[in-house]
Each structure stands twice: as structure tokens, then as C-alpha cells.
CSV table of C-alpha atoms in Angstrom, one decimal:
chain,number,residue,atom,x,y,z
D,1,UNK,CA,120.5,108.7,125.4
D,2,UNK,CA,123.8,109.2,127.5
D,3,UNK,CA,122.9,108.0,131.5
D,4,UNK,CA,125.3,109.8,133.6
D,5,UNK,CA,127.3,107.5,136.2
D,6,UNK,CA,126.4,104.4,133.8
D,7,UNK,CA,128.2,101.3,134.4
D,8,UNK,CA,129.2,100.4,131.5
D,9,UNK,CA,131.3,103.6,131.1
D,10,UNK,CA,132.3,102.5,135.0
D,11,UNK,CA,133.9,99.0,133.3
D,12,UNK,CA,136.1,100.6,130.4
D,13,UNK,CA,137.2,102.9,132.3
D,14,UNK,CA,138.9,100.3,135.1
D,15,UNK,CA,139.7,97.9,132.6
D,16,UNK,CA,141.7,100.8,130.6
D,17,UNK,CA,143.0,101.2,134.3
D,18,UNK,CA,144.3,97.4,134.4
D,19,UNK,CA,146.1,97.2,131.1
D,20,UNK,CA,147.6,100.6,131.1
D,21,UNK,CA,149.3,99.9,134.6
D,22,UNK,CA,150.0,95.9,133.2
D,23,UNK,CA,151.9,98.0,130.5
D,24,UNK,CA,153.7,100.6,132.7
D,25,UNK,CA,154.5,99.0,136.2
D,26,UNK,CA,157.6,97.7,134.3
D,27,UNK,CA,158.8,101.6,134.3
D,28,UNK,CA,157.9,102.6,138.1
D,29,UNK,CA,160.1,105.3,138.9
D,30,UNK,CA,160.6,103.9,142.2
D,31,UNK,CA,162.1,100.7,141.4
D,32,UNK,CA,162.8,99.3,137.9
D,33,UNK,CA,163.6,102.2,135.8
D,34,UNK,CA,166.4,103.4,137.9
D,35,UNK,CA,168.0,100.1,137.9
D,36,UNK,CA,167.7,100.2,134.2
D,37,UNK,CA,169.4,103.6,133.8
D,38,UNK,CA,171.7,103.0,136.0
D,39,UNK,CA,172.9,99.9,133.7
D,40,UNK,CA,173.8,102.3,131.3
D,41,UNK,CA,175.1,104.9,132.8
D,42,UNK,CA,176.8,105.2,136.5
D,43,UNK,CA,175.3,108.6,136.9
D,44,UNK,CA,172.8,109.1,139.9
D,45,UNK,CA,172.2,112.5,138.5
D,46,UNK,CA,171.1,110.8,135.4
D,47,UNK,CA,168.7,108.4,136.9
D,48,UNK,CA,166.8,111.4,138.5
D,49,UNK,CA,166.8,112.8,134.5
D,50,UNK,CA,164.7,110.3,133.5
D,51,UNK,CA,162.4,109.5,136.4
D,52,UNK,CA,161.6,113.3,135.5
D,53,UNK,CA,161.4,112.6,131.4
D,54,UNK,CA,158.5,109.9,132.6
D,55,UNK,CA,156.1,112.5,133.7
D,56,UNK,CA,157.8,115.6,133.7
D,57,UNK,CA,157.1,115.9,129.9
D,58,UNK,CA,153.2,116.0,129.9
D,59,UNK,CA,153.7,119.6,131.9
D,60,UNK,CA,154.8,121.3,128.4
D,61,UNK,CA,152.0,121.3,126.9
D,62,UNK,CA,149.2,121.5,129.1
D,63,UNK,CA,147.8,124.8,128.6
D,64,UNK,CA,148.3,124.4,124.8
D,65,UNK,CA,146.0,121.5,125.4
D,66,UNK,CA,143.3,123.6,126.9
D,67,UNK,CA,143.3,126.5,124.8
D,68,UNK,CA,142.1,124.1,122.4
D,69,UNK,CA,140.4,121.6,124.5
D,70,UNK,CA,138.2,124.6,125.9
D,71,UNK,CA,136.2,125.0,122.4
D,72,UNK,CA,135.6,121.0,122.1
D,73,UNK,CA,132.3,119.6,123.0
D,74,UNK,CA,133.8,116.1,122.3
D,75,UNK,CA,137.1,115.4,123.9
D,76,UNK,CA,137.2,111.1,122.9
D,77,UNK,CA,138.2,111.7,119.2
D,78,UNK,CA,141.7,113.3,120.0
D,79,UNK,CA,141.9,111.0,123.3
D,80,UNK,CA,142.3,108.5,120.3
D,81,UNK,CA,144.9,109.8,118.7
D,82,UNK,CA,147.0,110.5,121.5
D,83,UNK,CA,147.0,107.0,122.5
D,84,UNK,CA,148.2,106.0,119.4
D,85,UNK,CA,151.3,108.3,120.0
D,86,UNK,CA,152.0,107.0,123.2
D,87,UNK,CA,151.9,103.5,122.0
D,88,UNK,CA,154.6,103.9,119.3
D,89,UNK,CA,156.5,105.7,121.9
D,90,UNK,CA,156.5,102.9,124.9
D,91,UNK,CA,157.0,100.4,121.9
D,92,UNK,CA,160.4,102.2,119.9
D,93,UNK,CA,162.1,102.4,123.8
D,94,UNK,CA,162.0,98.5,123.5
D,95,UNK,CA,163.0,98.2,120.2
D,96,UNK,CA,166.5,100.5,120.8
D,97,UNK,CA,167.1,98.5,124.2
D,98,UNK,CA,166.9,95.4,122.3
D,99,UNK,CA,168.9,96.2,118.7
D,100,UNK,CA,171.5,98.6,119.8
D,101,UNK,CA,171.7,97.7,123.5
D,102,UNK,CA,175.1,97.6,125.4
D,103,UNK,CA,176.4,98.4,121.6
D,104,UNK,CA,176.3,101.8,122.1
D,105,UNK,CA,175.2,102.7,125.5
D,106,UNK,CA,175.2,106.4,125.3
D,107,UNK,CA,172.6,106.2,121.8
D,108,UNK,CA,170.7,103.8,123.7
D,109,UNK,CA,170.2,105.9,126.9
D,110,UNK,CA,169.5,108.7,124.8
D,111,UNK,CA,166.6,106.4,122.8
D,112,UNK,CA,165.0,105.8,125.8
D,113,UNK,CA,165.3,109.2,127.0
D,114,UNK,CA,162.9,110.1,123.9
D,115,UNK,CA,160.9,107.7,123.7
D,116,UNK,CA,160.3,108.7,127.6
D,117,UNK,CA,160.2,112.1,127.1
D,118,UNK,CA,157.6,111.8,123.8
D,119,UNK,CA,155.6,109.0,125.8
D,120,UNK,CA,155.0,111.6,128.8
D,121,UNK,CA,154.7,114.5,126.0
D,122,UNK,CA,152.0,113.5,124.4
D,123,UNK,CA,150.3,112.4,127.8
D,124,UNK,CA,150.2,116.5,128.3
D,125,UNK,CA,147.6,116.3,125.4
D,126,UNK,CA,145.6,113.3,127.6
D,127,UNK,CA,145.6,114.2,131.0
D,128,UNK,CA,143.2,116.9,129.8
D,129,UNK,CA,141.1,114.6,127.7
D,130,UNK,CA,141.0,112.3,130.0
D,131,UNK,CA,139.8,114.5,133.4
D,132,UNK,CA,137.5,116.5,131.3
D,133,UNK,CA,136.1,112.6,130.5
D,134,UNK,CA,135.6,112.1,134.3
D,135,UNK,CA,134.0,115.3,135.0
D,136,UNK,CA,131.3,114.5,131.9
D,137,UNK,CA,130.7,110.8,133.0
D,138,UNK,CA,130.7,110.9,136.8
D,139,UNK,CA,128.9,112.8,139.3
D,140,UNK,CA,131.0,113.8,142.3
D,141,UNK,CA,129.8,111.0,144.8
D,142,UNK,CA,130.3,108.1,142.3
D,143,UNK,CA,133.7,109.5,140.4
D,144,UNK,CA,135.4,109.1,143.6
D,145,UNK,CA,134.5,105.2,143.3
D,146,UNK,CA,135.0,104.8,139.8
D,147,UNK,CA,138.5,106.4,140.7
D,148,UNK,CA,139.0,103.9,143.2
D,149,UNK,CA,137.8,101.3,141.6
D,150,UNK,CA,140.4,102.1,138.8
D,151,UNK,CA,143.5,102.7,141.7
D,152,UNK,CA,142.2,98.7,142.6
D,153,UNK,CA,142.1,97.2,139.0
D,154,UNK,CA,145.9,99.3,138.2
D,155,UNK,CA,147.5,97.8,141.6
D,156,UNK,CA,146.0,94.4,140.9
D,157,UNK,CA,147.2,94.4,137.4
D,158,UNK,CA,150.7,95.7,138.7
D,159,UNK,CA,151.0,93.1,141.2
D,160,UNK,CA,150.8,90.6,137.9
D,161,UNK,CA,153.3,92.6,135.8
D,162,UNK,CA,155.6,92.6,139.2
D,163,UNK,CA,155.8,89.4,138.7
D,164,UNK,CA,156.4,89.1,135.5
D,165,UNK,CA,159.0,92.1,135.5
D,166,UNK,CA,160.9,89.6,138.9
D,167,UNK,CA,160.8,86.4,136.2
D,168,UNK,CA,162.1,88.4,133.9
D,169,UNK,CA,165.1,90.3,134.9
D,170,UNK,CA,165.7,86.9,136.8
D,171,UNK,CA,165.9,84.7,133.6
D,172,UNK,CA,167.3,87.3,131.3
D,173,UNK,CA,170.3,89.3,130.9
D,174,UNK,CA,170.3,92.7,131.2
D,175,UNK,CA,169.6,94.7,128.9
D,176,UNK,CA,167.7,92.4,126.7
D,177,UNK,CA,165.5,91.5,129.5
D,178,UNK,CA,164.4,95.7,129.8
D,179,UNK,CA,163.6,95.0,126.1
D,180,UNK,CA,161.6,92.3,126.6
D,181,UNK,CA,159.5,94.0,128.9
D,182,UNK,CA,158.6,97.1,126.9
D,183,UNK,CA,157.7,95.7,124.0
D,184,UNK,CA,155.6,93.1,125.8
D,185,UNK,CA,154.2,95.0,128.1
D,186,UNK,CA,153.3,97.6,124.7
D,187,UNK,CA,150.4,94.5,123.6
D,188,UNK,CA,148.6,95.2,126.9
D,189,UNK,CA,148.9,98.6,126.3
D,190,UNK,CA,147.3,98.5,123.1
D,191,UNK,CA,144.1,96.6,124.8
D,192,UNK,CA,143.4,99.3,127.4
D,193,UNK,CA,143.6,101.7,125.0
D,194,UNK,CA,141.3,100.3,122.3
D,195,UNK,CA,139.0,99.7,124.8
D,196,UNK,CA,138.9,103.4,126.5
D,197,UNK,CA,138.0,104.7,123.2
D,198,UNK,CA,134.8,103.1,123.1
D,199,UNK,CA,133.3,104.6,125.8
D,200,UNK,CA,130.2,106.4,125.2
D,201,UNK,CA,130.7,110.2,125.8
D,202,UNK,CA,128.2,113.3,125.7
D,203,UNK,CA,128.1,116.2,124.3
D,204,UNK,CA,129.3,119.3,126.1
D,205,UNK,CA,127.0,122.5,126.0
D,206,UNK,CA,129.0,124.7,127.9
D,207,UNK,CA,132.2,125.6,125.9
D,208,UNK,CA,134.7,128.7,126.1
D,209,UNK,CA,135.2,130.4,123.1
D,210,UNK,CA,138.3,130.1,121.8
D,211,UNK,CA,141.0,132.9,122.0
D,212,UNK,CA,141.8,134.2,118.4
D,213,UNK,CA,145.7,133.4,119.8
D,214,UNK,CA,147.6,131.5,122.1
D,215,UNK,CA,149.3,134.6,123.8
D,216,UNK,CA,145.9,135.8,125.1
D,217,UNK,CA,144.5,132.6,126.1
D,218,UNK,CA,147.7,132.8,128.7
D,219,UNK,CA,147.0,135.9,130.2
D,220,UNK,CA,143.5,135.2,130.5
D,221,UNK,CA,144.5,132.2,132.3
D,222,UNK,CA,146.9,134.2,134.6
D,223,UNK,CA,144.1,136.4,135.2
D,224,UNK,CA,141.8,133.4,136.3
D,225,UNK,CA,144.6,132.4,138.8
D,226,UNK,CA,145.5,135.6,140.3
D,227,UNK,CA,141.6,136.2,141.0
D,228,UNK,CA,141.2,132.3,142.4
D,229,UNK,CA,143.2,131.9,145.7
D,230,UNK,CA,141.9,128.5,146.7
D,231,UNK,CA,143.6,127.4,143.2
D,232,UNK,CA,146.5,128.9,144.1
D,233,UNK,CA,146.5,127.5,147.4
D,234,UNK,CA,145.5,123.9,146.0
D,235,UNK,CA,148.3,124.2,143.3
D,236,UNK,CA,151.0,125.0,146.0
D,237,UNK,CA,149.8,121.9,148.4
D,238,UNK,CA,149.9,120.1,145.3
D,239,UNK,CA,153.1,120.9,144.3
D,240,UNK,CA,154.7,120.4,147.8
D,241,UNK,CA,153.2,116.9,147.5
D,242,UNK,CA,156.1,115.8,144.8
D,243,UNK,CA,158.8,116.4,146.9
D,244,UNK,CA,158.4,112.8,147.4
D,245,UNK,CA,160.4,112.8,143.8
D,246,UNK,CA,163.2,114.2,145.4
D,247,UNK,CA,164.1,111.1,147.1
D,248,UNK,CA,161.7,108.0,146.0
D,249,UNK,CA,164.1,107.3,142.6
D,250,UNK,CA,166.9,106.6,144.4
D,251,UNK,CA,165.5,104.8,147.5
D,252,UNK,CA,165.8,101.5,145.2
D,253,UNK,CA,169.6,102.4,144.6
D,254,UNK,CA,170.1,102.5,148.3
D,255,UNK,CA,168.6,99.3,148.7
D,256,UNK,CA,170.9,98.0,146.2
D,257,UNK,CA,174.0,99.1,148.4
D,258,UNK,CA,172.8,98.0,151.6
D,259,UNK,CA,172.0,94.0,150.6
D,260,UNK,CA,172.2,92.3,147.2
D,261,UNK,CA,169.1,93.2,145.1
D,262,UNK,CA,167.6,90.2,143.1
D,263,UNK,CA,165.1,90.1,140.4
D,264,UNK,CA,162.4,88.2,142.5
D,265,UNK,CA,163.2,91.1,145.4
D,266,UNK,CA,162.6,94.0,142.7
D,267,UNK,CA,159.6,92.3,141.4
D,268,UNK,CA,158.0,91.8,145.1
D,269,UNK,CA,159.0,95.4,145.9
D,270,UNK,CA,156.6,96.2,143.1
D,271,UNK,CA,153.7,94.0,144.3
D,272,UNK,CA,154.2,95.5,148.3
D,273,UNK,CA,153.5,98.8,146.6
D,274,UNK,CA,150.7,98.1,144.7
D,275,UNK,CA,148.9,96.0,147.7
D,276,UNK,CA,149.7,99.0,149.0
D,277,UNK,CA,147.8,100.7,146.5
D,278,UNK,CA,145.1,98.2,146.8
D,279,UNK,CA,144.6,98.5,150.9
D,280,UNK,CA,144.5,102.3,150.3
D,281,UNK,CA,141.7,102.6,147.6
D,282,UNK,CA,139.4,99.9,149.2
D,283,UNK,CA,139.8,100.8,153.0
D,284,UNK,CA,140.5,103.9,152.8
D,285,UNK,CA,140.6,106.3,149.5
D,286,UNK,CA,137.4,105.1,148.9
D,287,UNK,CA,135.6,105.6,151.9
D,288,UNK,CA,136.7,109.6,151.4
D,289,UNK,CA,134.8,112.1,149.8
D,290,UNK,CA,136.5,115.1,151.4
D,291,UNK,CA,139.2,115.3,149.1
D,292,UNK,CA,141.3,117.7,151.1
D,293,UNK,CA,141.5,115.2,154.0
D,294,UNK,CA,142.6,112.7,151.5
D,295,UNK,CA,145.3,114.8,150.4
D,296,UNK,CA,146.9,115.7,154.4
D,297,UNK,CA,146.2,112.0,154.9
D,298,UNK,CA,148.3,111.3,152.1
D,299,UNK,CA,151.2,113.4,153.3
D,300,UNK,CA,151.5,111.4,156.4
D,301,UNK,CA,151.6,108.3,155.4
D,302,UNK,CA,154.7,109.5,152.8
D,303,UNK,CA,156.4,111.3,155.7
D,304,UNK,CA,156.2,108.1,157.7
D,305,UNK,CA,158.0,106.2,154.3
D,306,UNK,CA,160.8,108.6,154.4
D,307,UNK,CA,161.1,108.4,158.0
D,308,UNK,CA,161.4,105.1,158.1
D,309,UNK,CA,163.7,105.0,155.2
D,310,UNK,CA,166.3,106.9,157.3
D,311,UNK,CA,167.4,104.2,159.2
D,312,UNK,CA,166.1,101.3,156.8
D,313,UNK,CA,169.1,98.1,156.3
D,314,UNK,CA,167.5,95.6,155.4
D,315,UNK,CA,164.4,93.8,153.0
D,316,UNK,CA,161.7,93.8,155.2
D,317,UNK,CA,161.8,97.4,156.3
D,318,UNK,CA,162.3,98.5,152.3
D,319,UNK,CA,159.2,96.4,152.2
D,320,UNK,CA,156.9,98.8,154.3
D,321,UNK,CA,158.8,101.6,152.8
D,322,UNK,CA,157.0,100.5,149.1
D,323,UNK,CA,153.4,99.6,151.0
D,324,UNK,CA,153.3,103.0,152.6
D,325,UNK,CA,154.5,104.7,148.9
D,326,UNK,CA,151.4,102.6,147.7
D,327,UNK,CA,148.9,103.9,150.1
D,328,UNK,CA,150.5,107.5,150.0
D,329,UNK,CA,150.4,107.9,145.6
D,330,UNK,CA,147.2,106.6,145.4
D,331,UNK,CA,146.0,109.1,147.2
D,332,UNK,CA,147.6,112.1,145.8
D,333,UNK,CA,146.3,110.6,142.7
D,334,UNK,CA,142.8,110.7,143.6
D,335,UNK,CA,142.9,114.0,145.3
D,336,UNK,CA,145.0,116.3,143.2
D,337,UNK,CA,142.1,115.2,140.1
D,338,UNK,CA,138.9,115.6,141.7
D,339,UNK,CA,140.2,118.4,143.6
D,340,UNK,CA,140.5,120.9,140.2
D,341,UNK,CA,137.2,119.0,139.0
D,342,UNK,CA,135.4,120.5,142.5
D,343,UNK,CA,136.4,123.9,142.1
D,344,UNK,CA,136.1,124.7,138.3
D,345,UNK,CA,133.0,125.6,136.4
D,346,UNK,CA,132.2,123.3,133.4
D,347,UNK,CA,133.2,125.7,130.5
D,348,UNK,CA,136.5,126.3,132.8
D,349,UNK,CA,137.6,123.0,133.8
D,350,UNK,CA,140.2,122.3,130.9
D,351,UNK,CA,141.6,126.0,131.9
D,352,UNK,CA,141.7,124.9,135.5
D,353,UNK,CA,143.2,121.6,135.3
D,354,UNK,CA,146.0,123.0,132.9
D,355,UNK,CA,146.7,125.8,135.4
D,356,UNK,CA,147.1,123.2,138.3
D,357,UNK,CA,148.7,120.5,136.4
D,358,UNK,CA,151.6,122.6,134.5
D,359,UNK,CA,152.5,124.8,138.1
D,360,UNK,CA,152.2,122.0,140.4
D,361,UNK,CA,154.2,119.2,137.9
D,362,UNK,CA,156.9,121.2,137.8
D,363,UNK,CA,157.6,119.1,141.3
D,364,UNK,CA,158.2,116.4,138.5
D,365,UNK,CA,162.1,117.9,137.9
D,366,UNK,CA,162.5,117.2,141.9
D,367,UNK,CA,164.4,113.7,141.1
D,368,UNK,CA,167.0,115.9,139.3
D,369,UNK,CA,167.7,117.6,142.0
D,370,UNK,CA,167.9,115.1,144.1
D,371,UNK,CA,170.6,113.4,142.0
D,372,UNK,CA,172.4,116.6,141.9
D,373,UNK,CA,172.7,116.6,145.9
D,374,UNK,CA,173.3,112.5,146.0
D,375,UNK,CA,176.2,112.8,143.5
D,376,UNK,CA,177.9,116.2,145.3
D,377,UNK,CA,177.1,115.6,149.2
D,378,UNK,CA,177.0,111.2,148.6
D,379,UNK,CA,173.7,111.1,151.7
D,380,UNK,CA,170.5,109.5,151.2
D,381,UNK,CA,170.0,110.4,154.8
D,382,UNK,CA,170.0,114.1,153.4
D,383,UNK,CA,167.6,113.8,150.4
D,384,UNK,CA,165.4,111.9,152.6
D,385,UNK,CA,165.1,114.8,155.5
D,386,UNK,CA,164.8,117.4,152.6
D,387,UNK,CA,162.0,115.3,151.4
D,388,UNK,CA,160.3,115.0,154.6
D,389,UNK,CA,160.4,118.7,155.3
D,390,UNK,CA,158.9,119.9,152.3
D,391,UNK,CA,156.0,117.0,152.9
D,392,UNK,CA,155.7,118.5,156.5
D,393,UNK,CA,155.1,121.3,155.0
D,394,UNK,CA,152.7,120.4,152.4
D,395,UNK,CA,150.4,118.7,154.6
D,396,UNK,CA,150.3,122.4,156.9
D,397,UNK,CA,148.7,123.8,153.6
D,398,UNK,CA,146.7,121.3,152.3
D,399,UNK,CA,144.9,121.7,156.6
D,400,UNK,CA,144.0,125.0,155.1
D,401,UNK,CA,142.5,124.0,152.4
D,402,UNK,CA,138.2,124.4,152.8
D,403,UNK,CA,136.2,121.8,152.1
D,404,UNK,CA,134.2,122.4,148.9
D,405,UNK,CA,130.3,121.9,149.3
């Protein structure tokens, strides 16, 4: 018989946590992956093309997902399958770095564009799966510690691959050493996967019937959010809270003009942010279960990153830059999820997340933007302020957001 809030499901669930980020850390948008785009191409505007392909994909095909995902009393089945598409994804972006290579730089970039693009695709399909998952196994009080408690297992398991990633691109020559880390870092992947999958989930009695076609399942959904103004309002905070992707790609490349970047210096920037991560979600994240303080909390302690990344010029101060990112995405994390979970009823909640997820990731194409400004006015200073304005902002709505009882 399932037992709700069981342990068990508590483990696989951060030990999916610590090998997915083992896997992925070696692609943070904030520090490694721009460096590896820009080896191939001198293009700022580039490098905020594919700090968007990493997420921005999954928004596509959100509410696809839950006009299907509605009808399903069992969610873990297709779960499975999209893992396996993510795998062979994260893998084949390895396998082009490390056969064609410097070669042909342009067919490579474009190769890891896909594999990007298809890797955060399919993760459209997931996110659904995988929230709908948390809403069935954990009640409210303890899903904010099983959250936690996976926030604590990723950082941990990032600090490792941080220092792997800094032994790595400080042995190896670019761009075999990017190569080496995908398809590495793909084996760990495989383990958090396989083990996710074997978590025990229940049935769900509450289901949506299905839409006869996809058309109307839209404008029912439209209708949902037009009648729900606390979504809308909780999908605009949301949304303001990724104008930190306007400016956090690039904060690496400024480093790397300001002093020389080495391999051991990108590698510790990676573990600052995820002890960052770590001090967050044990003295902080997890002691919240107002989830709309978490999220203005959140939005300071990113305003204070950009702020001090203004007048930043040297290691130590880039250094406290990545802690407070740490401290700051964790808790947009946390928030943003349980947040739609709180407010939608059971038979809704794929409906819901899709709704919030597809409008408010559409702050996902921010680094694009930004690296349209860097390239045409040349000033981090000015990306930065933009950022910080539109964060100012988004913490005024989220204060007006009502705490859900």
C-alpha cells in the first residue's frame, strides 16, 4: 500500500538529485558553457543563444505535455522514456565536440546547439512528470524538505563535478577536454535516472478528461488563466525573476577580461555557487514554508549579486558574486514549484504548471538579449542595471502575492 511522504521515495528522489547535477554542473550557464561557446565562436550574442537552448527549449512543449498528462493516473512510465531521450542527447553533444571538434567549428557549434536544444526539449515533457510526481508523493510541509534536501545533495554533488570540471579543463586542451566532460558526466546521468524510475508512485483518481483536440485544450487553458489572477500574478513575479538571465551568462566572460581565468578558478567558481546553494537550502530555504517570502527573499539576494558585480575587478569579489547566485537560484527553484502545486486543484495541476512554466520561461530567451545589448552598446555595467531593475521589480510583485493557507 503506497505511504504518502515515505522515505524511501524521499532517498531516490535526492539521489536522482545528486547524479543529475554530477552530470550537468559541467554545463552551468553561468560559468562553463559560455566559455565553451565562446571557443567556438567570438560571438557574445551567440553565447546568450545557447544559455537559452539549455532551458529555453522545455517551454515548447509544455502545454502539449499537459493536455495529455491531464488524463494519466500514472505519470512514471513516460518519465522513463523521457529520460532516455535526454540521455542520448547530453551524450551525442560529447561525441560531436570530441570527433569533429575545431575541424569544423561552425558544424560543431551547431551539434551542440541540438543536442542542447533536444536535451532541454524533451525536458518540456519532464518537468510535468516530474512536479505532478512531487504533488502525489509529498504533502506540503514535508515536500518543501524533500526539495531541500534534493537542492543539498545537487550542490554537494556539483561541488565534486566542480572539481572535476577545474582538473579537467586544466589538464586538457580545449575542446577535447568539453568532450571529455559530457560524455563522462552522461554515466552519472544514467545512474540518477535509473534510479528515479524506481520509485514507487500511486495512482491518481482525480483526472481531467481529455479534450477531443489540442486547439480546445488551449482555450480552455486560457479561460483557466483569465478567471485565476493570483496565477497570473505568480506567473509575472515568476517571470520577472529570470531577468537574472539577462546578465548571469556573461558575468563569467567579464571575469575573463578583467584577470586571467584558469581552469582551477572556473572549477572553484562552481563550488562557491553550489556552497552557496548548500548554505541556502539548510539555513535558510528549508526553514521556509511561506513560499512567497522565499521567492522576495530570493530577489534580494540576486539584486545584491548584480550590485556587487558592477564594480567587481577582481577573484574574490566574483567569488561572492557565484555564493549569492547559489543562495538566490535555489530559491527561485523551490518557490516557483511549490508555488503552482499550492494553488492548483489535483485534476488541474498539470494545466497549472504548464500555464506557469511556458509564460514565465519565456524569461529563458533573456541571455539573448542580453548578448544583443553587450555586442551593440560593449557595457556589462548596462546589462547588469537592466537586470537589477527588472529584479527590483519582481520582488514589488511577488510582496503582493497572498500567502496560500
Amino acid at each position: 500500500m503506497f505511504k504518502i511522504d515515505d522515505p524511501k521515495n524521499n532517498t531516490k528522489n535526492v539521489v536522482h538529485a545528486f547524479f543529475l547535477a554530477l552530470a550537468i554542473t559541467i554545463a552551468e550557464p553561468s560559468t562553463i558553457l559560455p566559455l565553451m561557446v565562446h571557443h567556438f565562436s567570438d560571438s557574445v550574442i551567440m553565447v546568450g543563444v545557447f544559455a537559452s537552448l539549455l532551458r529555453g527549449g522545455a517551454i515548447m512543449i509544455q502545454l502539449y505535455a499537459a493536455f495529455h498528462a491531464q488524463a494519466y493516473k500514472r505519470v512514471l512510465p513516460y518519465l522513463g522514456k523521457v529520460f532516455f531521450f535526454r540521455w542520448v542527447s547530453w551524450f551525442s553533444i560529447g561525441l560531436s565536440i570530441f570527433f569533429i571538434g575545431d575541424s569544423n567549428k561552425p558544424l560543431t557549434l551547431f551539434l551542440i546547439g541540438a543536442g542542447l536544444f533536444f536535451f532541454s526539449f524533451s525536458a518540456g515533457f519532464g518537468a510535468i512528470y516530474f512536479k505532478e510526481l512531487q504533488a502525489k508523493l509529498f504533502s506540503k510541509e514535508y515536500r518543501g524538505t524533500t526539495m531541500a534536501n534534493r537542492q543539498i545533495a545537487g550542490s554537494v554533488a556539483s561541488i565534486i563535478s566542480g572539481g572535476v570540471a577545474g582538473y579537467v579543463l586544466n589538464n586538457y586542451e580545449a575542446p577535447l577536454n568539453y568532450a571529455y566532460l559530457f560524455m563522462v558526466s552522461s554515466v552519472f546521468m544514467v545512474i540518477g535516472f535509473l534510479t528515479f524510475v524506481t520509485i514507487e508512485e500511486p495512482s491518481k483518481e482525480n483526472v481531467s478528461v481529455k479534450e477531443k483536440e489540442f486547439k480546445t485544450f488551449i482555450r480552455n487553458a486560457m479561460l483557466l488563466l483569465k478567471k485565476d489572477k493570483r496565477l497570473q500574478q505568480q506567473i509575472l513575479a515568476i517571470f520577472l525573476s529570470y531577468s537574472y538571465f539577462l546578465s548571469m551568462p556573461f558575468v563569467i566572460l567579464n571575469a575573463n577580461s578583467t584577470f586571467t581565468l584558469t581552469g582551477w578558478m572556473l572549477g572553484g567558481f562552481i563550488t562557491v555557487q553550489m556552497l552557496g546553494s548548500i548554505i541556502g537550502s539548510t539555513f535558510l530555504w528549508r526553514k521556509i514554508n511561506a513560499y512567497e517570502k522565499m521567492l522576495s527573499l530570493s530577489f534580494i539576494f540576486m539584486i545584491i549579486a548584480f550590485s556587487i558585480a558592477v564594480f567587481a575587478d577582481n577573484v574574490y569579489s566574483y567569488a561572492l558574486i557565484f555564493l549569492l547566485f547559489g543562495i538566490a537560484l535555489d530559491g527561485f527553484n523551490i518557490s516557483g514549484m511549490n508555488l503552482v502545486i499550492e494553488i492548483a486543484q489535483e485534476e488541474k495541476r498539470p494545466i497549472y504548471t504548464a500555464l506557469q512554466t511556458n509564460i514565465a520561461s519565456l524569461g529563458l530567451f533573456f541571455p539573448i538579449l542580453g548578448g544583443i545589448i553587450l555586442k551593440y552598446i560593449g557595457s556589462y555595467t548596462v546589462i547588469y542595471a537592466m537586470s537589477i531593475v527588472l529584479l527590483i521589480l519582481g520582488f514589488a510583485v511577488s510582496t503582493q502575492l497572498k500567502k496560500i493557507k
